[in-house]
Amino acid sequence: MPDTPDILRLESLQIHFPVQGGLFDRVLGRPAGAVRAVDGIDLDVGRGEIVALVGESGSGKTTVGRAITKLAQPTGGKLLFEGRDMTSVQGATALRPYRHRVQMIFQDAYQALNPRHTVFDIVAEPLRSLKLIDNHAQLTERVSEALAAAGLNPPNDFFSRFPHELSGGQRQRVVIAGALAVRPELIVADEPVSMLDVSIRAQILQVLVDLRDKQNMSLLFITHDLPLAWLIADRIAVLYLGKLVEIGSADEITFNPRHPYTVALRNATPQIGGNAGRAELPALQGEVPSAARVPKGCRFHPRCPLAFDRCKSEEPLAVGVGAQHVAACWLVD
Ligand code: SF4
């Protein structure tokens, strides 16, 4: 794990979305509720570090990514980039330097790419909109560089192609090239390989690891897939219903998980490391509940096979359970 200062720090970050109450609520003057998509998380990413944010669908992980890339506005807490508070910075002009340094790779390359634009124009778009180039020769050089870094070689062969002329893996590489074109320092990659064949996944993951190794780029890798997180990340943070329940090195989280939710995720993936990290625990039942109805106490208690009375009334705090390894569960306190 690189021992470098943080490039990104989230402090008690909250993103709540208001929910309109029903007719009776309005007549009786009851307060409207809120979807607590992200409910106070602390997370840092070091320069040149790959951190995986792991959780089931509905855990809030994409919302965290959108907040970091300023596509969602936090309702509480802080978002610090290189120590500078970016929480309340808004507007295209004020955000231009930040967008230059922080980019997002989306899950669905089909939706992320405009079908009427050529690969050249797609990759050139952020360079043009952020006004980072002076002339066409410079633009061509930067587009070529980004396509090559994303593994599309020779780059010229792809300039005039349209998305429908590319394979799924090539489309995702174009999405990555679009993010790389501005030479960002932090990339938030939201399930970047989940829609690709297994054989292509390894190639795309290698592109991301190469970017870290060669350009010291930082990466927040969002995924529901614990083995994938273990393969690529230095550290793993596990998110459940808007809260981080466990953070540690990739090996610690995968082979020595301490939170029952992480153990359940680990038990669902027996293909890595044999039985290491697996524990006797019934399989996880049901899905993550709605963030509009977060249970009292430990939010995992309705699904936790080890829950006891205290879990239903008091929310556990994160406590250290090893070197840079913390978990929020009364059983590890
Ligand atoms: Fe389960 Fe209780 Fe631990 Fe929550 S605090 S994970 S309910 S044992």
Tab-separated table of C-alpha atoms and ligand atoms in Angstrom:
chain	number	residue	atom	x	y	z
A	1	MET	CA	0.000	0.000	0.000
A	2	PRO	CA	1.554	3.351	-0.993
A	3	ASP	CA	2.494	5.460	2.028
A	4	THR	CA	1.567	8.849	0.560
A	5	PRO	CA	-0.566	11.814	1.636
A	6	ASP	CA	-4.274	11.604	0.871
A	7	ILE	CA	-5.452	12.981	-2.430
A	8	LEU	CA	-9.084	12.546	-1.370
A	9	ARG	CA	-10.709	12.585	2.044
A	10	LEU	CA	-14.376	12.210	2.895
A	11	GLU	CA	-15.341	13.342	6.399
A	12	SER	CA	-18.768	12.290	7.712
A	13	LEU	CA	-20.092	12.649	4.161
A	14	GLN	CA	-23.883	12.589	3.917
A	15	ILE	CA	-26.169	12.604	0.913
A	16	HIS	CA	-29.836	12.585	1.815
A	17	PHE	CA	-32.621	13.012	-0.705
A	18	PRO	CA	-35.912	14.499	0.547
A	19	VAL	CA	-39.018	12.353	0.121
A	20	GLN	CA	-42.367	13.982	-0.449
A	21	GLY	CA	-44.824	12.845	2.238
A	22	GLY	CA	-48.323	11.576	1.382
A	23	LEU	CA	-51.492	13.683	1.416
A	24	PHE	CA	-52.204	12.921	5.111
A	25	ASP	CA	-48.642	13.842	6.065
A	26	ARG	CA	-49.057	17.210	4.353
A	27	VAL	CA	-52.484	17.865	5.903
A	28	LEU	CA	-51.234	16.919	9.371
A	29	GLY	CA	-48.021	18.896	8.905
A	30	ARG	CA	-45.802	15.839	9.435
A	31	PRO	CA	-42.191	16.381	8.341
A	32	ALA	CA	-41.184	14.863	5.002
A	33	GLY	CA	-38.830	11.896	5.183
A	34	ALA	CA	-35.454	11.413	3.540
A	35	VAL	CA	-33.634	8.728	1.615
A	36	ARG	CA	-30.353	8.427	3.502
A	37	ALA	CA	-28.340	7.190	0.509
A	38	VAL	CA	-25.010	8.018	2.153
A	39	ASP	CA	-25.178	8.470	5.886
A	40	GLY	CA	-21.907	9.790	7.272
A	41	ILE	CA	-18.865	8.046	5.851
A	42	ASP	CA	-15.157	8.677	6.462
A	43	LEU	CA	-12.848	7.493	3.718
A	44	ASP	CA	-9.483	8.522	2.314
A	45	VAL	CA	-7.609	7.640	-0.858
A	46	GLY	CA	-3.829	8.080	-1.025
A	47	ARG	CA	-1.916	9.287	-4.070
A	48	GLY	CA	-1.239	6.267	-6.274
A	49	GLU	CA	-3.542	4.105	-4.161
A	50	ILE	CA	-6.389	1.887	-5.378
A	51	VAL	CA	-9.280	1.722	-2.928
A	52	ALA	CA	-12.265	-0.521	-3.686
A	53	LEU	CA	-15.704	0.460	-2.404
A	54	VAL	CA	-17.690	-2.768	-2.134
A	55	GLY	CA	-21.388	-3.255	-1.465
A	56	GLU	CA	-24.584	-4.739	-2.799
A	57	SER	CA	-26.869	-2.842	-5.098
A	58	GLY	CA	-28.678	-0.191	-3.025
A	59	SER	CA	-25.768	0.276	-0.610
A	60	GLY	CA	-25.089	3.853	-1.803
A	61	LYS	CA	-21.722	3.215	-3.475
A	62	THR	CA	-22.614	4.873	-6.787
A	63	THR	CA	-23.932	7.921	-4.908
A	64	VAL	CA	-20.560	8.217	-3.148
A	65	GLY	CA	-18.862	8.173	-6.573
A	66	ARG	CA	-21.247	10.814	-7.909
A	67	ALA	CA	-20.585	13.041	-4.897
A	68	ILE	CA	-16.813	12.773	-5.381
A	69	THR	CA	-17.154	13.747	-9.035
A	70	LYS	CA	-19.559	16.558	-8.085
A	71	LEU	CA	-22.530	15.013	-9.865
A	72	ALA	CA	-24.401	14.836	-6.534
A	73	GLN	CA	-24.325	17.524	-3.862
A	74	PRO	CA	-23.546	16.403	-0.272
A	75	THR	CA	-26.080	17.376	2.364
A	76	GLY	CA	-23.561	17.120	5.182
A	77	GLY	CA	-19.918	16.419	5.969
A	78	LYS	CA	-16.918	17.342	3.866
A	79	LEU	CA	-15.260	16.412	0.586
A	80	LEU	CA	-11.574	17.378	0.632
A	81	PHE	CA	-9.296	17.150	-2.412
A	82	GLU	CA	-5.611	17.610	-1.583
A	83	GLY	CA	-6.771	19.233	1.650
A	84	ARG	CA	-8.996	21.781	-0.108
A	85	ASP	CA	-12.659	21.751	0.883
A	86	MET	CA	-14.637	21.127	-2.309
A	87	THR	CA	-17.948	20.365	-0.581
A	88	SER	CA	-19.822	23.505	-1.523
A	89	VAL	CA	-17.969	24.403	-4.740
A	90	GLN	CA	-20.557	24.399	-7.532
A	91	GLY	CA	-20.992	25.673	-11.083
A	92	ALA	CA	-19.202	24.746	-14.302
A	93	THR	CA	-16.589	27.507	-14.139
A	94	ALA	CA	-15.684	27.023	-10.470
A	95	LEU	CA	-15.486	23.265	-10.949
A	96	ARG	CA	-13.425	23.289	-14.153
A	97	PRO	CA	-10.011	22.800	-12.446
A	98	TYR	CA	-11.488	20.013	-10.267
A	99	ARG	CA	-13.084	18.185	-13.207
A	100	HIS	CA	-9.720	18.333	-14.924
A	101	ARG	CA	-8.182	16.363	-12.042
A	102	VAL	CA	-11.027	14.025	-11.079
A	103	GLN	CA	-12.810	11.890	-13.657
A	104	MET	CA	-15.455	9.167	-13.545
A	105	ILE	CA	-15.730	5.983	-15.600
A	106	PHE	CA	-19.297	4.766	-15.857
A	107	GLN	CA	-20.518	1.182	-15.833
A	108	ASP	CA	-22.531	1.177	-19.020
A	109	ALA	CA	-20.382	1.982	-22.055
A	110	TYR	CA	-23.464	1.743	-24.304
A	111	GLN	CA	-25.080	4.676	-22.514
A	112	ALA	CA	-21.884	6.612	-21.839
A	113	LEU	CA	-20.977	6.882	-25.549
A	114	ASN	CA	-22.907	9.083	-27.958
A	115	PRO	CA	-23.747	6.753	-30.885
A	116	ARG	CA	-23.555	9.638	-33.388
A	117	HIS	CA	-20.028	10.704	-32.428
A	118	THR	CA	-16.788	9.156	-33.650
A	119	VAL	CA	-14.263	7.770	-31.183
A	120	PHE	CA	-12.058	10.828	-31.847
A	121	ASP	CA	-14.820	13.274	-30.945
A	122	ILE	CA	-15.864	11.265	-27.867
A	123	VAL	CA	-12.334	11.264	-26.436
A	124	ALA	CA	-11.727	14.881	-27.502
A	125	GLU	CA	-14.949	16.164	-25.883
A	126	PRO	CA	-13.643	16.679	-22.323
A	127	LEU	CA	-10.486	18.326	-23.680
A	128	ARG	CA	-12.617	20.761	-25.649
A	129	SER	CA	-15.196	21.441	-22.919
A	130	LEU	CA	-12.514	21.995	-20.267
A	131	LYS	CA	-10.562	24.167	-22.752
A	132	LEU	CA	-7.344	22.208	-22.255
A	133	ILE	CA	-5.975	22.389	-25.813
A	134	ASP	CA	-4.902	25.222	-28.129
A	135	ASN	CA	-4.890	23.668	-31.586
A	136	HIS	CA	-5.862	20.597	-33.581
A	137	ALA	CA	-2.360	19.068	-33.574
A	138	GLN	CA	-2.330	19.159	-29.774
A	139	LEU	CA	-5.836	17.693	-29.665
A	140	THR	CA	-4.823	14.808	-31.952
A	141	GLU	CA	-1.770	14.114	-29.820
A	142	ARG	CA	-3.796	13.993	-26.588
A	143	VAL	CA	-6.521	11.786	-28.090
A	144	SER	CA	-3.886	9.378	-29.459
A	145	GLU	CA	-2.132	9.263	-26.103
A	146	ALA	CA	-5.399	8.485	-24.255
A	147	LEU	CA	-6.462	5.768	-26.712
A	148	ALA	CA	-3.031	4.122	-26.512
A	149	ALA	CA	-3.070	4.233	-22.685
A	150	ALA	CA	-6.506	2.566	-22.739
A	151	GLY	CA	-5.094	-0.202	-24.946
A	152	LEU	CA	-6.603	0.837	-28.299
A	153	ASN	CA	-3.666	0.493	-30.673
A	154	PRO	CA	-2.813	1.864	-33.122
A	155	PRO	CA	-4.967	4.843	-32.043
A	156	ASN	CA	-5.424	6.200	-35.585
A	157	ASP	CA	-7.332	3.059	-36.530
A	158	PHE	CA	-10.092	4.038	-34.091
A	159	PHE	CA	-10.407	7.780	-34.787
A	160	SER	CA	-13.243	7.580	-37.308
A	161	ARG	CA	-15.104	4.575	-35.897
A	162	PHE	CA	-18.503	4.851	-34.278
A	163	PRO	CA	-19.468	3.021	-31.033
A	164	HIS	CA	-21.584	0.435	-32.904
A	165	GLU	CA	-18.459	-0.615	-34.836
A	166	LEU	CA	-16.661	-1.610	-31.630
A	167	SER	CA	-16.778	-4.678	-29.376
A	168	GLY	CA	-17.965	-4.340	-25.755
A	169	GLY	CA	-14.376	-4.325	-24.482
A	170	GLN	CA	-13.327	-1.687	-27.031
A	171	ARG	CA	-16.289	0.511	-26.047
A	172	GLN	CA	-15.274	0.376	-22.401
A	173	ARG	CA	-11.699	1.250	-23.410
A	174	VAL	CA	-13.056	4.320	-25.243
A	175	VAL	CA	-14.881	5.330	-22.031
A	176	ILE	CA	-11.609	4.955	-20.131
A	177	ALA	CA	-9.734	6.925	-22.826
A	178	GLY	CA	-12.268	9.756	-22.479
A	179	ALA	CA	-11.484	9.941	-18.759
A	180	LEU	CA	-7.722	9.685	-19.335
A	181	ALA	CA	-7.588	12.381	-22.002
A	182	VAL	CA	-7.568	15.170	-19.410
A	183	ARG	CA	-4.740	13.428	-17.477
A	184	PRO	CA	-6.656	13.196	-14.191
A	185	GLU	CA	-5.051	12.424	-10.849
A	186	LEU	CA	-8.024	10.533	-9.437
A	187	ILE	CA	-10.435	8.267	-11.293
A	188	VAL	CA	-13.702	7.029	-9.841
A	189	ALA	CA	-14.546	3.827	-11.734
A	190	ASP	CA	-18.135	2.672	-11.145
A	191	GLU	CA	-18.430	-1.056	-11.927
A	192	PRO	CA	-16.221	-0.550	-15.019
A	193	VAL	CA	-16.052	-4.233	-15.982
A	194	SER	CA	-19.349	-5.648	-14.717
A	195	MET	CA	-20.908	-5.717	-18.202
A	196	LEU	CA	-17.905	-7.310	-19.907
A	197	ASP	CA	-16.963	-10.921	-20.604
A	198	VAL	CA	-14.592	-12.465	-18.076
A	199	SER	CA	-11.743	-12.628	-20.632
A	200	ILE	CA	-12.024	-8.876	-21.348
A	201	ARG	CA	-12.320	-7.959	-17.654
A	202	ALA	CA	-8.725	-8.928	-16.909
A	203	GLN	CA	-7.461	-6.734	-19.752
A	204	ILE	CA	-9.423	-3.683	-18.557
A	205	LEU	CA	-8.299	-4.227	-14.951
A	206	GLN	CA	-4.704	-4.385	-16.202
A	207	VAL	CA	-5.168	-1.024	-17.957
A	208	LEU	CA	-6.316	0.526	-14.657
A	209	VAL	CA	-3.452	-1.023	-12.655
A	210	ASP	CA	-0.945	0.164	-15.292
A	211	LEU	CA	-2.253	3.718	-14.926
A	212	ARG	CA	-1.544	3.589	-11.229
A	213	ASP	CA	1.877	1.988	-11.679
A	214	LYS	CA	3.072	4.225	-14.529
A	215	GLN	CA	1.321	7.518	-13.778
A	216	ASN	CA	0.787	7.268	-10.006
A	217	MET	CA	-2.922	7.799	-10.594
A	218	SER	CA	-5.312	7.170	-7.695
A	219	LEU	CA	-8.399	5.040	-8.214
A	220	LEU	CA	-11.639	4.538	-6.332
A	221	PHE	CA	-12.970	1.270	-7.743
A	222	ILE	CA	-16.687	0.767	-7.077
A	223	THR	CA	-17.915	-2.814	-7.287
A	224	HIS	CA	-20.317	-5.384	-5.843
A	225	ASP	CA	-17.717	-8.088	-6.472
A	226	LEU	CA	-15.375	-8.853	-3.551
A	227	PRO	CA	-12.949	-11.094	-5.530
A	228	LEU	CA	-12.569	-8.353	-8.138
A	229	ALA	CA	-11.890	-5.817	-5.374
A	230	TRP	CA	-9.256	-8.127	-3.896
A	231	LEU	CA	-7.580	-8.529	-7.300
A	232	ILE	CA	-7.171	-4.839	-7.997
A	233	ALA	CA	-7.237	-2.881	-4.733
A	234	ASP	CA	-4.724	-1.977	-2.033
A	235	ARG	CA	-7.548	-1.425	0.453
A	236	ILE	CA	-11.221	-2.369	0.531
A	237	ALA	CA	-14.035	-0.391	2.173
A	238	VAL	CA	-17.335	-2.255	2.658
A	239	LEU	CA	-20.508	-0.172	2.450
A	240	TYR	CA	-23.891	-1.263	3.781
A	241	LEU	CA	-27.004	0.915	3.531
A	242	GLY	CA	-25.066	4.178	3.374
A	243	LYS	CA	-22.510	3.369	6.118
A	244	LEU	CA	-19.030	1.905	5.980
A	245	VAL	CA	-19.028	-1.245	8.101
A	246	GLU	CA	-15.421	-2.383	7.561
A	247	ILE	CA	-12.195	-1.013	6.044
A	248	GLY	CA	-8.797	-2.662	5.761
A	249	SER	CA	-6.137	-3.967	3.418
A	250	ALA	CA	-7.478	-6.068	0.539
A	251	ASP	CA	-5.992	-9.227	2.078
A	252	GLU	CA	-7.371	-8.480	5.568
A	253	ILE	CA	-10.902	-7.801	4.334
A	254	THR	CA	-10.895	-10.851	2.070
A	255	PHE	CA	-9.168	-13.424	4.265
A	256	ASN	CA	-9.787	-12.082	7.782
A	257	PRO	CA	-13.155	-10.274	7.609
A	258	ARG	CA	-14.508	-9.265	11.026
A	259	HIS	CA	-17.913	-7.757	10.274
A	260	PRO	CA	-20.705	-10.336	9.759
A	261	TYR	CA	-21.767	-8.578	6.543
A	262	THR	CA	-18.251	-8.840	5.076
A	263	VAL	CA	-18.112	-12.485	6.190
A	264	ALA	CA	-21.387	-13.089	4.339
A	265	LEU	CA	-19.975	-11.459	1.191
A	266	ARG	CA	-16.830	-13.568	1.582
A	267	ASN	CA	-18.838	-16.766	2.038
A	268	ALA	CA	-20.654	-16.023	-1.197
A	269	THR	CA	-17.320	-16.107	-3.089
A	270	PRO	CA	-15.623	-19.416	-2.303
A	271	GLN	CA	-13.436	-19.285	-5.393
A	272	ILE	CA	-10.711	-17.118	-3.863
A	273	GLY	CA	-8.121	-18.597	-1.498
A	274	GLY	CA	-9.998	-21.799	-0.675
A	275	ASN	CA	-11.654	-21.511	2.731
A	276	ALA	CA	-9.464	-18.691	4.103
A	277	GLY	CA	-11.661	-15.992	5.634
A	278	ARG	CA	-14.815	-18.083	5.509
A	279	ALA	CA	-16.695	-18.563	8.754
A	280	GLU	CA	-19.701	-20.574	9.858
A	281	LEU	CA	-22.544	-18.196	9.135
A	282	PRO	CA	-25.833	-18.730	7.315
A	283	ALA	CA	-26.006	-17.265	3.797
A	284	LEU	CA	-27.233	-13.686	3.556
A	285	GLN	CA	-31.006	-13.505	3.070
A	286	GLY	CA	-32.974	-10.812	1.248
A	287	GLU	CA	-31.704	-7.533	-0.145
A	288	VAL	CA	-30.424	-4.250	1.236
A	289	PRO	CA	-33.529	-2.473	2.628
A	290	SER	CA	-34.608	0.919	1.283
A	291	ALA	CA	-32.490	3.857	2.419
A	292	ALA	CA	-35.800	5.616	3.158
A	293	ARG	CA	-36.346	3.166	6.054
A	294	VAL	CA	-32.977	2.712	7.749
A	295	PRO	CA	-33.423	0.392	10.769
A	296	LYS	CA	-32.601	1.714	14.246
A	297	GLY	CA	-29.429	0.499	15.923
A	298	CYS	CA	-27.106	-1.502	13.720
A	299	ARG	CA	-28.607	-1.096	10.244
A	300	PHE	CA	-27.547	-4.644	9.356
A	301	HIS	CA	-29.464	-6.229	12.257
A	302	PRO	CA	-32.593	-7.358	10.298
A	303	ARG	CA	-30.348	-9.548	8.107
A	304	CYS	CA	-27.645	-10.414	10.627
A	305	PRO	CA	-27.759	-14.013	11.939
A	306	LEU	CA	-25.706	-12.950	14.986
A	307	ALA	CA	-27.883	-9.978	16.027
A	308	PHE	CA	-28.756	-9.631	19.709
A	309	ASP	CA	-30.802	-7.097	21.686
A	310	ARG	CA	-28.254	-4.290	21.806
A	311	CYS	CA	-27.941	-4.375	17.978
A	312	LYS	CA	-31.573	-3.271	17.650
A	313	SER	CA	-31.180	-0.093	19.691
A	314	GLU	CA	-27.565	1.109	19.506
A	315	GLU	CA	-25.511	1.762	16.409
A	316	PRO	CA	-21.985	0.285	16.734
A	317	LEU	CA	-18.972	2.549	16.240
A	318	ALA	CA	-16.019	1.616	14.050
A	319	VAL	CA	-13.190	0.195	16.172
A	320	GLY	CA	-9.672	-0.943	15.268
A	321	VAL	CA	-9.362	-4.703	14.896
A	322	GLY	CA	-5.855	-4.816	13.377
A	323	ALA	CA	-3.298	-2.699	11.536
A	324	GLN	CA	-5.349	-0.133	9.579
A	325	HIS	CA	-8.316	-2.487	9.866
A	326	VAL	CA	-11.557	-1.220	11.414
A	327	ALA	CA	-15.024	-2.747	11.728
A	328	ALA	CA	-18.318	-1.470	13.138
A	329	CYS	CA	-19.957	-4.331	15.016
A	330	TRP	CA	-20.671	-4.852	18.723
A	331	LEU	CA	-19.123	-8.316	18.506
A	332	VAL	CA	-15.671	-6.949	17.637
A	333	ASP	CA	-15.796	-4.086	20.134
B	1	SF4	FE1	-24.740	-8.155	13.579
B	1	SF4	FE2	-25.074	-6.853	15.874
B	1	SF4	FE3	-22.700	-6.857	14.686
B	1	SF4	FE4	-24.703	-5.482	13.627
B	1	SF4	S1	-23.698	-5.096	15.603
B	1	SF4	S2	-23.297	-6.786	12.535
B	1	SF4	S3	-26.433	-6.829	14.091
B	1	SF4	S4	-23.777	-8.629	15.543
